[in-house]
Coordinates of C-alpha atoms in Angstrom, one line a residue:
X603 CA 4.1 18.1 28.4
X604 CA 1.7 20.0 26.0
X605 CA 1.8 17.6 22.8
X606 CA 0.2 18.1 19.5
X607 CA -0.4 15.2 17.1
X608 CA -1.3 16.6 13.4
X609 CA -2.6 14.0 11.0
X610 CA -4.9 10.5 11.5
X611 CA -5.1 7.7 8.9
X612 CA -5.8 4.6 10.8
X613 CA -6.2 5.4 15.1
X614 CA -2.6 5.4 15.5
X615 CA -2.5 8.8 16.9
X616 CA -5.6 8.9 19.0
X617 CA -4.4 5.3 20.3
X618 CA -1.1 7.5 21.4
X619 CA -3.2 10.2 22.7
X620 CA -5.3 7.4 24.6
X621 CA -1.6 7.1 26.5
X622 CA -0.5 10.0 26.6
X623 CA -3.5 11.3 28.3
X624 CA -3.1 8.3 30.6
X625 CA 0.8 9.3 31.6
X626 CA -0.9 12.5 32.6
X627 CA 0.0 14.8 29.0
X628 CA -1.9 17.5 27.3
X629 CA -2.7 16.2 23.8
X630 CA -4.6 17.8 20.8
X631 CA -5.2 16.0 17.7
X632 CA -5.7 18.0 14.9
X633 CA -7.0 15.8 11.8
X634 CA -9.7 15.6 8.7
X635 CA -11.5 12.0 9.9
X636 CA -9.9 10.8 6.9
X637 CA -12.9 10.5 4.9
X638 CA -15.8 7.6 5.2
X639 CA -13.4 6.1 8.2
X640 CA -14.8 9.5 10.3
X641 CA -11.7 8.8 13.2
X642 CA -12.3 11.2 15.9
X643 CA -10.3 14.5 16.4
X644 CA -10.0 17.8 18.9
X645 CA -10.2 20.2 16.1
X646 CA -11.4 19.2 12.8
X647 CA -10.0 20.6 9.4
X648 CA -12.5 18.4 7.2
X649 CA -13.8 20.2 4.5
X650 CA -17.5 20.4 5.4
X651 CA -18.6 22.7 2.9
X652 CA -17.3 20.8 0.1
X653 CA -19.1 18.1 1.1
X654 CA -22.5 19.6 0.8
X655 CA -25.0 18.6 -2.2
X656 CA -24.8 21.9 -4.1
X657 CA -21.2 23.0 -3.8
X658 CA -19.7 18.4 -4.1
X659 CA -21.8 19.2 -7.5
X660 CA -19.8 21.9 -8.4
X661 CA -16.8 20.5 -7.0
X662 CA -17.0 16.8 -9.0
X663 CA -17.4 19.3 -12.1
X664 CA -14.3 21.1 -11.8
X665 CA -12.6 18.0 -10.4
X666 CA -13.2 16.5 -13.5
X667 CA -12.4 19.3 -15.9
X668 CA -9.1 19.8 -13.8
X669 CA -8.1 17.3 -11.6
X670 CA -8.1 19.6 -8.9
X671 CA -10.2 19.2 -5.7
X672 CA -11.7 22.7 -4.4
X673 CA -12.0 20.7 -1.0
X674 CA -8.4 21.3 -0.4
X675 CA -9.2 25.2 0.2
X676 CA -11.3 24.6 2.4
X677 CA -9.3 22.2 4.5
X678 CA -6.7 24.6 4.1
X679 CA -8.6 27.5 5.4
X680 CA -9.7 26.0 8.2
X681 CA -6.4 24.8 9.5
X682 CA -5.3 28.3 9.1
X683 CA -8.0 29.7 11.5
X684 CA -7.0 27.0 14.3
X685 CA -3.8 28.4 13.9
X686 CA -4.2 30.9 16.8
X687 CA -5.0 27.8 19.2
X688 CA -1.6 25.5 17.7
X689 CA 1.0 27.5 19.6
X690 CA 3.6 26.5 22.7
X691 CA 3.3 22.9 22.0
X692 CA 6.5 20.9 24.1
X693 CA 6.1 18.9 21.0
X694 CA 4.3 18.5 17.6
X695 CA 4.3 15.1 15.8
X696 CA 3.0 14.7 12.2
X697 CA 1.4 11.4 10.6
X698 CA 3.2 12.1 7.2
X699 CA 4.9 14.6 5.4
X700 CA 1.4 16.0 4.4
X701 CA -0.5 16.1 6.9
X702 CA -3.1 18.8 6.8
X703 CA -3.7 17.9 3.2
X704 CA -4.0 21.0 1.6
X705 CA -2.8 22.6 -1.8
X706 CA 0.9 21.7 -1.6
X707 CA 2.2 25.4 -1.6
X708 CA -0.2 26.0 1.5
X709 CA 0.7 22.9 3.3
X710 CA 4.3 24.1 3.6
X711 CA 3.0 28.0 4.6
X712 CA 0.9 26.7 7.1
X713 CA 3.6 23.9 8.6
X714 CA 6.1 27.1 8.6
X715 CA 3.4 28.7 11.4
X716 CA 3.4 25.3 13.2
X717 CA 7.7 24.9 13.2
X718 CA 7.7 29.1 14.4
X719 CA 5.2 28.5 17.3
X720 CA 5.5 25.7 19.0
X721 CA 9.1 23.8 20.4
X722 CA 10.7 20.1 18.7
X723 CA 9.0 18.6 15.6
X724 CA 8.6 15.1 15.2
X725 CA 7.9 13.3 11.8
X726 CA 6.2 9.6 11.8
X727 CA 7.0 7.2 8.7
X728 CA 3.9 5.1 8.7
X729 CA 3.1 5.0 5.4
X730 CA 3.5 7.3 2.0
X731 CA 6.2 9.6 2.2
X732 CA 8.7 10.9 -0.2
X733 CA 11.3 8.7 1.6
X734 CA 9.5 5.9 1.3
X735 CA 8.1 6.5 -2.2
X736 CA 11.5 6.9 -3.6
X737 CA 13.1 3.9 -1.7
X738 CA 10.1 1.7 -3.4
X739 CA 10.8 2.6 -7.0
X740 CA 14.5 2.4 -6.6
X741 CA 14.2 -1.0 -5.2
X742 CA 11.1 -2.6 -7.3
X743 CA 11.6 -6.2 -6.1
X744 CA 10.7 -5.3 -2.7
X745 CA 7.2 -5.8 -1.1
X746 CA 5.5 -2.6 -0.9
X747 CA 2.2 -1.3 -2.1
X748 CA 3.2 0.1 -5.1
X749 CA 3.9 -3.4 -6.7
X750 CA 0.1 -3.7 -8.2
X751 CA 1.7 -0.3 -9.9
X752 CA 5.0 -1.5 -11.4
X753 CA 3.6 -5.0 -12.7
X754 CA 0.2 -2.6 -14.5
X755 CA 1.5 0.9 -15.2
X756 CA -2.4 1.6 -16.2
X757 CA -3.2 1.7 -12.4
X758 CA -1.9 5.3 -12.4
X759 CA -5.5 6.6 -11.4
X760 CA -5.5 4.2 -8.4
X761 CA -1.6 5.4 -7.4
X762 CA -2.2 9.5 -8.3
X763 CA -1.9 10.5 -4.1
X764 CA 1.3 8.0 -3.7
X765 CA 3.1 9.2 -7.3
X766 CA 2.2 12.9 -5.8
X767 CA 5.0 12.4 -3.6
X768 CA 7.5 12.2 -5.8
X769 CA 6.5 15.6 -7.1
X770 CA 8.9 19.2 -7.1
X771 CA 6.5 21.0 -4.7
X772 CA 6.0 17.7 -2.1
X773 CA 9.6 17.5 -2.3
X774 CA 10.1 21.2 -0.6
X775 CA 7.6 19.8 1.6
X776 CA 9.9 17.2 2.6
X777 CA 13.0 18.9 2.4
X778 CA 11.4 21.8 5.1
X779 CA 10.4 19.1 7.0
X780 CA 13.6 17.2 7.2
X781 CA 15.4 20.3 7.9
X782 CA 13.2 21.2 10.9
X783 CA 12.5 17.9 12.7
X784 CA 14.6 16.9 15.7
X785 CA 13.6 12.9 13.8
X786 CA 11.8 10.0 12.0
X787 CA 10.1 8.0 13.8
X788 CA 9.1 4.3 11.6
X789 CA 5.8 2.3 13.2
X790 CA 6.8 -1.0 11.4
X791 CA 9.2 -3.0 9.8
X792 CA 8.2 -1.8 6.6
X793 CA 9.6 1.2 7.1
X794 CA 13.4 0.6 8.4
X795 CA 14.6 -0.3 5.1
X796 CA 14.2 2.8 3.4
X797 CA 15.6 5.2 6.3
X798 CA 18.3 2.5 7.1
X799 CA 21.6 4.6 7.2
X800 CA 19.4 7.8 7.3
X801 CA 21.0 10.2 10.2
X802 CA 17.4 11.8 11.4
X803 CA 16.5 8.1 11.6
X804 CA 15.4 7.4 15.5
X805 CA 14.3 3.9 15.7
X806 CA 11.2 2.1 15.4
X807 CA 8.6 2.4 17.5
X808 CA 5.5 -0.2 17.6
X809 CA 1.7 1.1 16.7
X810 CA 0.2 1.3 19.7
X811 CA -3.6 -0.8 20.8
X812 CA -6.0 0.1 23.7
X813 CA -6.1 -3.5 25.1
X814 CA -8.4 -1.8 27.4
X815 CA -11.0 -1.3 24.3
X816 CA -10.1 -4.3 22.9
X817 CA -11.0 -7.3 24.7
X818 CA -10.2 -10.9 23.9
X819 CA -13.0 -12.9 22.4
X820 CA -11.7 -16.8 22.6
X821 CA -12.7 -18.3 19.3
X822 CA -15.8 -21.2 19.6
X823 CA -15.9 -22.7 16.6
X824 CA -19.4 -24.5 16.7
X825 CA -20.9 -24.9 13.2
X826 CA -19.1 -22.6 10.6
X827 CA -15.7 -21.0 10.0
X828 CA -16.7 -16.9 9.6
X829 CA -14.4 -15.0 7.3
X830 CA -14.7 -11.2 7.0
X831 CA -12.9 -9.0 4.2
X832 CA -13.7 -5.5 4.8
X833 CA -12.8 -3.3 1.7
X834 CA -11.6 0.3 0.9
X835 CA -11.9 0.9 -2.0
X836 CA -9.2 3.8 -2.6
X837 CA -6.9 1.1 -0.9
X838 CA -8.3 -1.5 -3.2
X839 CA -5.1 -2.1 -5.1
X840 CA -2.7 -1.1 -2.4
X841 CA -3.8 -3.8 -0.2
X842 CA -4.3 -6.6 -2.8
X843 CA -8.0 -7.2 -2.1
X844 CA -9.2 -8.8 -5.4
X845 CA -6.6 -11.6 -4.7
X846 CA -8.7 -12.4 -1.0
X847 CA -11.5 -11.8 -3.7
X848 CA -10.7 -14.5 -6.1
X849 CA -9.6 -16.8 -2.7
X850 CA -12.8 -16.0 -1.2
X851 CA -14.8 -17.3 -4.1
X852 CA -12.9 -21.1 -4.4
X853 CA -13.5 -21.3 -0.1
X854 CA -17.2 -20.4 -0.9
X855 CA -17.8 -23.4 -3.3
X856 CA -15.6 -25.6 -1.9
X857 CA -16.9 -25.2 1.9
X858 CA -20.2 -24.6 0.8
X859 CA -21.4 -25.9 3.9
X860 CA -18.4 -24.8 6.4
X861 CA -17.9 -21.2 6.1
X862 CA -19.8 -18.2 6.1
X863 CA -18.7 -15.1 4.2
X864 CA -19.1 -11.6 5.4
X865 CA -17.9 -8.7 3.1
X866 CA -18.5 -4.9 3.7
X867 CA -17.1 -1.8 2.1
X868 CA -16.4 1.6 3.0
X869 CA -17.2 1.7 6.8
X870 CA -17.2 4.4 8.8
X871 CA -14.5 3.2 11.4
X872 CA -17.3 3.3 14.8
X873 CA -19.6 0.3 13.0
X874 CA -16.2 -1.5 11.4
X875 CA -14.5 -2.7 14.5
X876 CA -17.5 -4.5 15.6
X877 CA -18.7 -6.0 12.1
X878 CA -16.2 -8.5 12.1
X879 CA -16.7 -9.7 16.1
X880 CA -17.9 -12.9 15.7
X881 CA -15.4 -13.9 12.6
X882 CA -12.6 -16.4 13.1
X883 CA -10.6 -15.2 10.1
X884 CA -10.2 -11.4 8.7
X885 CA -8.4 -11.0 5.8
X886 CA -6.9 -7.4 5.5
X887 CA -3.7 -7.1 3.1
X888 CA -0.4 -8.3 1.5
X889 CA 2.0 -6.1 0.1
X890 CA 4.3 -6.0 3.0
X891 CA 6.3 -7.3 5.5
X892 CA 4.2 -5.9 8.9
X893 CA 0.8 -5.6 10.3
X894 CA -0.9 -2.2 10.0
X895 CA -3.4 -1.0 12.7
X896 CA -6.4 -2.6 11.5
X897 CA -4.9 -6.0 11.6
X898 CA -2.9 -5.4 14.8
X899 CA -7.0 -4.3 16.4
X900 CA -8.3 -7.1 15.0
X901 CA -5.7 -9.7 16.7
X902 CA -5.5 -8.0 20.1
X903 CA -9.8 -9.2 19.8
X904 CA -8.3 -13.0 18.7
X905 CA -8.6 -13.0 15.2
X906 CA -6.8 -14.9 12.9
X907 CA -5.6 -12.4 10.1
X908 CA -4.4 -12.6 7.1
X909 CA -1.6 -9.9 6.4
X910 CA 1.7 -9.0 5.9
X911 CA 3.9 -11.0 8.7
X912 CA 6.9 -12.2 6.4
X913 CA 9.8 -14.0 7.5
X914 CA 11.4 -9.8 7.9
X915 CA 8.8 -9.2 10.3
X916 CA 9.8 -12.8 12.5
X917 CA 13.1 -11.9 12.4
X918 CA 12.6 -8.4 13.7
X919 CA 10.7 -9.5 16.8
X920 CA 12.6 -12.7 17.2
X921 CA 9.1 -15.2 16.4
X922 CA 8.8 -19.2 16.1
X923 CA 5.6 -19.4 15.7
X924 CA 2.7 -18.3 13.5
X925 CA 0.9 -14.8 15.3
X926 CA -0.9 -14.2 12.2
X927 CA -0.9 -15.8 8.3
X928 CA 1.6 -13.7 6.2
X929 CA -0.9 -13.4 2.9
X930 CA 0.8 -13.4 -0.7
X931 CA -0.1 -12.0 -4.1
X932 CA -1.0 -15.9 -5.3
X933 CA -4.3 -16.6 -4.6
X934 CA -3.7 -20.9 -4.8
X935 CA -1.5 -20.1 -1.5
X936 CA -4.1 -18.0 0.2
X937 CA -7.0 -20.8 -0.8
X938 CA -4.6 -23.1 0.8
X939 CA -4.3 -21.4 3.9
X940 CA -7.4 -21.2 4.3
X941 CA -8.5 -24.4 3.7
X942 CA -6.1 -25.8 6.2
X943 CA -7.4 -23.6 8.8
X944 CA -10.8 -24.3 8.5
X945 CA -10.3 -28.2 8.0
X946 CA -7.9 -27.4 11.6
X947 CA -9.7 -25.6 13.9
X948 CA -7.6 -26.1 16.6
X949 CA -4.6 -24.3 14.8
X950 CA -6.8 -21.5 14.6
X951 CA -7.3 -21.5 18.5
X952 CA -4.0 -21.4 18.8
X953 CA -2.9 -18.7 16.5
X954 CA -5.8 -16.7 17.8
X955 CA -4.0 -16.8 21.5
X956 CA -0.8 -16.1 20.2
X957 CA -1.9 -12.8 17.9
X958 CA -3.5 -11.9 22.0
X959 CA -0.3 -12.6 23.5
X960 CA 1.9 -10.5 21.0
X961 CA 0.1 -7.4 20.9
X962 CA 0.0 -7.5 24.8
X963 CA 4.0 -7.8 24.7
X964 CA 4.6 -5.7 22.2
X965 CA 1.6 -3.0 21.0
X966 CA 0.1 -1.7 24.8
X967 CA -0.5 1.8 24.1
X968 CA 0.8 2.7 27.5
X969 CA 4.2 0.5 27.0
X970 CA 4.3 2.9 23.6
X971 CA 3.4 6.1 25.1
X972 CA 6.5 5.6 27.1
X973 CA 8.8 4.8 24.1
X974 CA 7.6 8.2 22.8
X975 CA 7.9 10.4 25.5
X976 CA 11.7 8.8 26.5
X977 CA 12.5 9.4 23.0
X978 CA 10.5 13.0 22.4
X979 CA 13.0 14.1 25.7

């Protein structure tokens, strides 16, 4: 089959490509690098000349004055030109219900030309969508990443591109979208609760990992516990890092002489999946119930990570023991976590086999690839 995948935010969909490819598919990715992270793509849409030192000038100026980023045109414009090369596609899958990132009234134009050239439409719920959006702020008490939001309404700034969802012209976005798509397609856990009972609702389907890029590093634990926290900074609040902040200042004093720290920020993806190779413990978020891709990377390598694995997520894969440390808003729990791995090294051995043994069962890109295409036909 001829496949195109439109949209990247975190590998998922050049992982899938990766098995695609493998099962003997034609796949384009289509996708902007998704800024500092700089994921690889077919054809790229990022806006270049925005970028540049004279015209980001200009650009940070009217941004400012207006709230309105001129980089959009130009992402806009250059997904139009590709346009000619985007037709008779067996199947088009998008990351989100934006997934060019455009101005809204072009995204829609543009995924009009997309749904009139090419055959079924596929829509992924892996993150912020209107669905998904809406489900969180009609159920507040659940885990999601808008929580930092509800509990401080001043972090409006830091929420603008998830509240944009809720918007009148994303929502013809979505409604276009939902009329058009043969389904939804969730990647995690966090996800099946707001399109439970939904009828274009077609299951869940696991992020995929390259074991075959990923290679299991046993943890030796010789003379300190390493701990790497790698931070984005436009994800800052989504992911609760100031709480592994806070956490990670208490371990410091307190194992002075037992841990070592690593810390890095903004990262282009290429240098980030090797920084934290010889760390025992990564901490990457908690305002969920699942592992996201850099966490589900990170244990197929034999880290211990610190995310979201909540008793939802055990339940859904049927789990009776600890694959990874499910991380909470608190940080006296995380400090304790922490401090009873590294006083138990051996738990952390064991973990680290398990997280290996759980993405082999359940995440191998080609075991995923084959999930899609069964359900795609």
């Amino acid at each position: 089959m001829r496949i195109l995948l439109l949209g990247e935010y975190s590998r998922l969909h050049n992982t899938l490509k990766e098995g695609l490819v493998a099962l003997g598919h034609e796949v384009i990715l289509i996708g902007n690098g998704d800024g500092f992270k700089q994921f690889p793509v077919d054809y790229s849409i990022e806006a270049k000349w925005s970028h540049t030192k004279l015209l980001n000038i200009f650009r940070q100026i009217i941004f400012k004055m207006s709230k309105f980023d001129i980089a959009k045109i130009e992402t806009g414009i250059r997904f139009y030109f590709l346009l000619p090369k985007l037709k008779g596609f067996d199947i088009v899958q998008l990351i989100n219900e934006s997934p060019i990132k455009t101005l809204k009234r072009w995204e829609i134009l543009l995924l009009i030309k997309i749904v009139q050239n090419n055959q079924k439409l596929f829509l992924l719920s892996t993150g912020v969508d209107y669905l998904n959006v809406n489900y969180w702020f009609n159920h507040k008490e659940e885990k999601s990443i808008l929580k930092p939001f509800f509990e401080n309404p001043s972090l409006q700034k830091e929420y603008q591109y998830v509240l944009e969802y809720q918007g009148k012209q994303h929502k013809k976005i979505h409604d276009f979208i939902y009329k058009h798509c043969q389904g939804i397609i969730a990647t995690d856990v966090d996800y099946l609760l707001p399109l439970k009972g939904n009828p274009k609702f077609l299951g869940l389907i696991p992020n995929p990992i390259n074991l075959a890029k990923l290679s299991y590093q046993e943890l030796k634990i010789e003379n300190k516990i390493v701990i790497f926290l790698g931070i984005n900074q436009w994800s800052y609040y989504q992911k609760g890092i100031r709480y592994f902040e806070k956490a990670l200042e208490i371990i410091q004093e307190k194992y002075k002489d037992n841990v070592e720290i690593i810390t890095v920020k903004n990262i282009p993806y290429r240098d980030y999946i090797n920084l934290y190779n010889k760390a025992h413990i990564l901490l990457d978020q908690l305002h969920g119930h699942d592992q996201g891709f850099n966490a589900l990377e990170a244990m197929a390598k034999g880290k211990v990570v610190f995310t979201n694995a909540s008793s939802v997520f055990e339940k859904y894969y049927n789990l009776d023991k600890k694959i990874a440390i499910h991380a909470e808003p608190n940080v006296d729990y995380l400090v304790a976590q922490l401090s009873f791995l590294i006083e138990n090294p051996k738990e952390l051995i064991a973990i680290s086999k398990r997280a290996r043994a759980f993405i082999e069962g359940e995440h191998d890109y080609l075991k995923i690839a084959t999930k899609y295409i069964d359900l795609w036909c």
